[in-house]
Amino acid sequence: MTPQRTIGDAVNLSAPAVQRRIKRMREEGVIRADVSIIEPQALGQSITIFVEVEVISETAEQIEQAKTEFAAAAEIQQCYYVTGEADFILVIIVPSMADYEALTRRLFFGNNNVKRFRTFVAMDRVKVGLGVPVG
């Protein structure tokens, strides 16, 4: 939301040059999205949960299937395929524990490839962001 003239002044470029560079970065996928960060509690999404998921079989097909299922779940804010004991780490936002229980039935108990999952409920959101340090 920073005006292009302000960005241009900071990096010694004209506003049209800044506009061209921003357009190119969007086309190249460097800038993936422009977003507003919403306070979850303002929308009744008051519980943040982290879940470690371990799968039974790690064939390429089954991992891709798990990625697709996790990416499609609206409650899952972030999904990472990781190394270590767990295969996936999920960040989930839900309005209640009943909603989380329903999600576990759908995604974990109803999935023949989920070996186990471990839940961590956040007590406080101390720092949240997706910013990438530049420079």
Backbone as JSON, one array per atom type, in Angstrom:
{
  "sequence": "MTPQRTIGDAVNLSAPAVQRRIKRMREEGVIRADVSIIEPQALGQSITIFVEVEVISETAEQIEQAKTEFAAAAEIQQCYYVTGEADFILVIIVPSMADYEALTRRLFFGNNNVKRFRTFVAMDRVKVGLGVPVG",
  "N": [[0.81, -1.19, 0.0], [2.17, 1.08, 0.02], [2.79, 4.13, -1.54], [3.91, 4.29, -4.96], [5.59, 6.38, -5.64], [6.77, 7.01, -3.19], [8.21, 4.66, -2.69], [9.9, 4.8, -4.9], [11.37, 7.14, -4.28], [12.79, 6.17, -2.09], [14.45, 4.23, -3.21], [15.67, 5.48, -5.25], [14.41, 5.67, -7.82], [12.12, 6.37, -10.54], [8.53, 6.75, -10.25], [7.12, 5.4, -12.4], [9.13, 3.53, -13.13], [9.33, 2.02, -10.8], [6.78, 0.93, -10.82], [6.93, -0.69, -13.14], [8.9, -2.52, -12.32], [7.65, -3.75, -10.13], [5.48, -4.92, -11.45], [6.86, -6.75, -13.09], [8.01, -8.37, -11.1], [5.71, -9.54, -10.03], [4.82, -10.99, -12.29], [6.93, -12.79, -12.54], [6.64, -14.26, -10.29], [7.91, -13.54, -7.94], [6.68, -11.7, -6.25], [4.02, -12.97, -4.74], [1.47, -12.45, -3.76], [-0.71, -9.81, -2.72], [-1.75, -8.96, 0.36], [-4.11, -8.58, 3.09], [-3.75, -8.69, 6.54], [-5.7, -10.35, 8.71], [-7.18, -10.19, 11.91], [-7.7, -13.12, 13.54], [-9.51, -13.58, 15.71], [-11.34, -11.53, 15.42], [-12.99, -12.49, 13.51], [-14.15, -14.6, 14.7], [-12.51, -16.81, 14.79], [-10.88, -18.15, 16.96], [-9.01, -20.01, 17.92], [-5.78, -21.24, 17.58], [-4.0, -23.86, 16.22], [-1.35, -26.17, 16.15], [-0.24, -28.89, 14.28], [1.37, -31.97, 14.14], [1.81, -34.32, 11.66], [2.08, -37.67, 10.91], [2.64, -39.91, 8.33], [1.77, -43.16, 6.98], [2.73, -44.35, 4.6], [5.15, -43.11, 2.38], [5.06, -42.77, -0.4], [5.49, -41.11, -3.53], [3.06, -40.53, -4.77], [1.17, -40.77, -2.66], [2.07, -38.82, -0.88], [1.69, -36.52, -2.42], [-1.07, -36.64, -2.63], [-1.79, -36.22, 0.07], [-0.78, -33.61, 0.4], [-2.48, -32.25, -1.37], [-5.01, -32.68, -0.18], [-4.64, -31.43, 2.33], [-4.06, -28.81, 1.51], [-6.49, -28.07, 0.44], [-8.21, -27.79, 2.59], [-9.98, -25.41, 4.27], [-9.6, -24.63, 6.91], [-6.95, -25.06, 7.42], [-4.29, -23.06, 7.66], [-1.6, -22.94, 7.07], [0.69, -25.26, 5.6], [3.26, -27.54, 5.82], [5.57, -29.7, 4.35], [7.81, -31.74, 5.85], [11.09, -32.68, 7.19], [12.24, -35.21, 9.5], [10.67, -36.65, 12.46], [7.89, -36.16, 12.11], [5.84, -35.89, 9.18], [4.38, -33.85, 8.1], [3.72, -30.49, 9.04], [1.15, -28.64, 10.29], [-0.65, -25.57, 10.4], [-3.41, -24.5, 11.95], [-6.52, -22.8, 12.05], [-9.34, -22.38, 13.97], [-12.78, -21.92, 15.08], [-13.62, -23.26, 17.4], [-13.0, -26.0, 19.71], [-14.64, -28.11, 19.09], [-15.0, -27.75, 16.37], [-12.39, -28.29, 15.55], [-12.21, -30.96, 16.31], [-14.05, -32.11, 14.52], [-12.7, -31.6, 12.15], [-10.41, -33.21, 12.53], [-11.57, -35.72, 12.42], [-12.36, -35.79, 9.77], [-9.96, -35.29, 8.26], [-7.84, -36.78, 9.41], [-8.57, -39.15, 11.0], [-10.22, -40.24, 9.12], [-8.51, -40.86, 7.09], [-6.69, -43.27, 5.56], [-3.95, -43.27, 5.33], [-2.8, -41.81, 7.35], [-0.77, -42.16, 10.02], [-0.32, -41.23, 12.64], [-1.15, -38.32, 14.62], [-0.23, -35.28, 16.21], [-1.22, -32.81, 18.46], [-0.89, -29.35, 19.15], [-1.99, -26.75, 21.02], [-2.17, -23.31, 20.69], [-1.5, -20.95, 23.17], [-1.17, -18.24, 23.15], [-0.82, -15.77, 20.64], [2.09, -14.72, 19.84], [3.91, -13.71, 17.91], [3.22, -13.31, 14.56], [3.49, -13.8, 11.13], [4.32, -13.43, 7.63], [6.29, -12.18, 6.4], [9.3, -11.59, 4.59], [12.66, -11.13, 5.35], [14.42, -8.48, 3.86], [17.41, -7.62, 2.36]],
  "CA": [[0.0, 0.0, 0.0], [3.08, 2.23, -0.04], [2.74, 4.74, -2.88], [5.08, 4.0, -5.79], [6.49, 7.54, -5.56], [7.52, 6.87, -1.94], [9.17, 3.58, -2.93], [10.88, 5.35, -5.84], [12.27, 8.05, -3.56], [13.65, 5.37, -1.21], [15.42, 3.43, -3.98], [16.19, 6.36, -6.3], [13.79, 5.34, -9.11], [10.87, 7.07, -10.81], [7.33, 5.95, -9.97], [6.88, 4.43, -13.48], [10.14, 2.46, -13.05], [8.91, 1.17, -9.68], [5.6, 0.21, -11.3], [7.39, -1.75, -14.07], [9.6, -3.57, -11.55], [6.65, -4.49, -9.35], [4.74, -5.74, -12.41], [7.73, -7.86, -13.48], [8.14, -9.28, -9.96], [4.46, -10.32, -9.97], [4.83, -11.93, -13.41], [7.95, -13.81, -12.3], [6.31, -15.0, -9.08], [8.63, -13.06, -6.76], [5.56, -11.23, -5.43], [2.98, -13.97, -4.96], [0.14, -11.92, -3.42], [-0.83, -8.64, -1.86], [-2.78, -9.42, 1.3], [-4.37, -7.9, 4.35], [-3.68, -9.66, 7.63], [-6.92, -10.23, 9.5], [-7.12, -10.74, 13.27], [-8.64, -14.26, 13.54], [-10.56, -13.44, 16.72], [-12.35, -10.61, 14.9], [-13.89, -13.3, 12.67], [-14.6, -15.76, 15.47], [-11.56, -17.91, 14.64], [-10.06, -17.81, 18.11], [-8.08, -21.06, 18.35], [-4.71, -21.59, 16.66], [-3.52, -25.19, 16.56], [-0.25, -26.72, 15.35], [-0.41, -30.34, 14.25], [2.36, -32.81, 13.48], [1.15, -35.46, 11.05], [2.98, -38.71, 10.41], [1.92, -40.8, 7.42], [2.23, -44.54, 6.95], [3.51, -44.58, 3.39], [5.63, -41.87, 1.79], [5.24, -42.82, -1.85], [5.27, -39.8, -4.13], [1.62, -40.36, -5.02], [0.45, -40.56, -1.4], [2.49, -37.51, -0.35], [0.99, -35.51, -3.23], [-2.48, -36.7, -2.23], [-1.9, -35.55, 1.37], [-0.6, -32.18, 0.15], [-3.7, -31.74, -2.0], [-6.09, -32.67, 0.82], [-4.36, -30.39, 3.34], [-4.17, -27.49, 0.87], [-7.9, -27.79, 0.16], [-8.96, -27.56, 3.83], [-10.01, -23.98, 4.6], [-9.13, -24.42, 8.27], [-5.49, -25.14, 7.44], [-3.72, -21.8, 7.22], [-0.28, -23.24, 6.52], [1.03, -26.68, 5.56], [4.66, -27.75, 5.46], [6.08, -31.06, 4.23], [9.05, -31.55, 6.59], [11.93, -33.81, 7.55], [12.17, -35.54, 10.92], [9.66, -37.64, 12.85], [6.62, -35.85, 11.45], [5.93, -35.67, 7.74], [3.75, -32.56, 7.83], [3.36, -29.59, 10.13], [0.01, -27.83, 9.88], [-1.12, -24.48, 11.25], [-4.86, -24.56, 11.77], [-7.3, -21.8, 12.77], [-10.74, -22.81, 14.09], [-13.53, -21.18, 16.11], [-13.83, -24.02, 18.64], [-12.41, -27.34, 19.72], [-15.58, -28.99, 18.39], [-14.66, -27.63, 14.95], [-11.14, -29.0, 15.35], [-12.51, -32.39, 16.38], [-14.68, -32.48, 13.24], [-11.62, -31.58, 11.15], [-9.57, -34.4, 12.73], [-12.31, -36.89, 11.92], [-12.37, -35.72, 8.31], [-8.64, -35.33, 7.64], [-6.88, -37.71, 10.0], [-9.16, -40.45, 11.3], [-10.8, -40.74, 7.89], [-7.46, -41.02, 6.09], [-5.99, -44.54, 5.82], [-2.49, -43.12, 5.29], [-2.32, -41.07, 8.52], [-0.35, -43.08, 11.07], [-0.64, -40.56, 13.91], [-1.01, -36.87, 14.59], [-0.03, -34.71, 17.54], [-1.8, -31.48, 18.47], [-0.4, -28.33, 20.07], [-2.9, -25.6, 21.0], [-1.48, -22.07, 21.05], [-2.1, -20.21, 24.28], [-1.08, -16.82, 22.8], [-0.16, -15.48, 19.36], [3.12, -13.75, 20.21], [4.39, -13.13, 16.66], [2.66, -13.98, 13.39], [3.79, -13.07, 9.91], [4.88, -14.14, 6.49], [7.26, -11.29, 5.8], [10.65, -12.11, 4.33], [13.63, -10.05, 5.51], [15.06, -8.05, 2.61], [18.64, -6.84, 2.53]],
  "C": [[0.86, 1.26, 0.0], [3.01, 2.82, -1.44], [4.04, 4.5, -3.65], [6.07, 5.16, -5.78], [7.37, 7.45, -4.3], [8.58, 5.77, -2.08], [10.28, 4.09, -3.84], [11.87, 6.28, -5.17], [13.26, 7.26, -2.7], [14.73, 4.62, -1.97], [15.97, 4.19, -5.19], [15.73, 5.94, -7.71], [12.54, 6.2, -9.29], [9.69, 6.16, -10.48], [7.02, 4.98, -11.1], [7.88, 3.27, -13.47], [9.79, 1.49, -11.93], [7.73, 0.31, -10.13], [6.0, -0.94, -12.22], [8.07, -2.88, -13.3], [8.62, -4.41, -10.73], [5.85, -5.41, -10.27], [5.57, -6.96, -12.81], [7.88, -8.86, -12.33], [6.87, -10.11, -9.77], [4.45, -11.37, -11.07], [5.8, -13.07, -13.19], [7.68, -14.62, -11.03], [7.1, -14.6, -7.86], [7.62, -12.5, -5.76], [4.41, -12.17, -5.73], [1.59, -13.43, -4.68], [0.3, -10.63, -2.63], [-2.0, -8.95, -0.94], [-2.97, -8.44, 2.45], [-4.35, -8.98, 5.42], [-4.83, -9.38, 8.58], [-6.68, -10.84, 10.88], [-8.15, -11.88, 13.35], [-9.78, -14.11, 14.54], [-11.68, -12.51, 16.25], [-13.37, -11.34, 14.03], [-14.36, -14.56, 13.39], [-13.71, -16.97, 15.34], [-10.52, -17.79, 15.75], [-9.02, -18.84, 18.52], [-7.08, -21.36, 17.23], [-4.11, -22.91, 17.14], [-2.4, -25.58, 15.6], [-0.37, -28.24, 15.42], [0.75, -30.97, 13.5], [1.61, -34.01, 12.93], [2.21, -36.41, 10.53], [2.15, -39.65, 9.54], [2.52, -42.2, 7.45], [3.17, -44.76, 5.78], [3.87, -43.24, 2.75], [5.9, -42.02, 0.29], [4.92, -41.44, -2.4], [3.78, -39.53, -4.33], [0.86, -40.06, -3.73], [0.83, -39.23, -0.75], [1.77, -36.4, -1.11], [-0.49, -35.48, -2.88], [-2.68, -35.99, -0.89], [-1.75, -34.04, 1.2], [-1.87, -31.56, -0.42], [-4.83, -31.64, -0.99], [-5.86, -31.56, 1.86], [-4.51, -28.99, 2.74], [-5.63, -27.1, 0.63], [-8.72, -27.47, 1.41], [-8.86, -26.1, 4.23], [-9.46, -23.69, 5.99], [-7.6, -24.43, 8.38], [-4.93, -23.87, 6.82], [-2.38, -22.01, 6.54], [-0.04, -24.74, 6.59], [2.46, -26.8, 5.07], [4.94, -29.24, 5.42], [7.5, -30.99, 4.78], [9.84, -32.84, 6.75], [11.77, -34.07, 9.05], [11.1, -36.57, 11.19], [8.33, -37.42, 12.15], [6.88, -35.68, 9.95], [5.36, -34.32, 7.34], [3.6, -31.79, 9.14], [2.26, -28.69, 9.58], [-0.24, -26.72, 10.89], [-2.6, -24.34, 10.93], [-5.52, -23.47, 12.61], [-8.75, -22.26, 12.76], [-11.45, -21.98, 15.17], [-13.66, -21.92, 17.44], [-13.13, -25.37, 18.55], [-13.34, -28.34, 19.05], [-15.31, -28.94, 16.89], [-13.36, -28.36, 14.64], [-11.37, -30.51, 15.38], [-13.14, -32.88, 15.07], [-13.63, -32.54, 12.13], [-10.74, -32.82, 11.29], [-10.28, -35.65, 12.23], [-12.24, -36.95, 10.39], [-10.98, -35.96, 7.71], [-7.71, -36.42, 8.15], [-7.48, -39.09, 10.25], [-9.77, -41.07, 10.04], [-9.8, -41.0, 6.78], [-6.65, -42.28, 6.43], [-4.47, -44.41, 5.84], [-1.95, -42.32, 6.48], [-2.03, -42.07, 9.63], [-0.69, -42.51, 12.44], [-0.54, -39.06, 13.69], [-0.92, -36.38, 16.03], [-0.42, -33.23, 17.49], [-1.16, -30.6, 19.54], [-1.33, -27.13, 19.94], [-2.14, -24.37, 21.48], [-2.24, -21.38, 22.17], [-2.12, -18.71, 23.98], [-0.37, -16.7, 21.46], [0.84, -14.36, 19.62], [3.64, -13.01, 18.97], [3.85, -13.97, 15.51], [3.03, -13.16, 12.17], [4.33, -13.97, 8.82], [5.89, -13.28, 5.78], [8.61, -11.97, 5.64], [11.63, -10.96, 4.49], [14.32, -9.74, 4.18], [16.28, -7.23, 2.96], [19.44, -7.12, 3.71]]
}
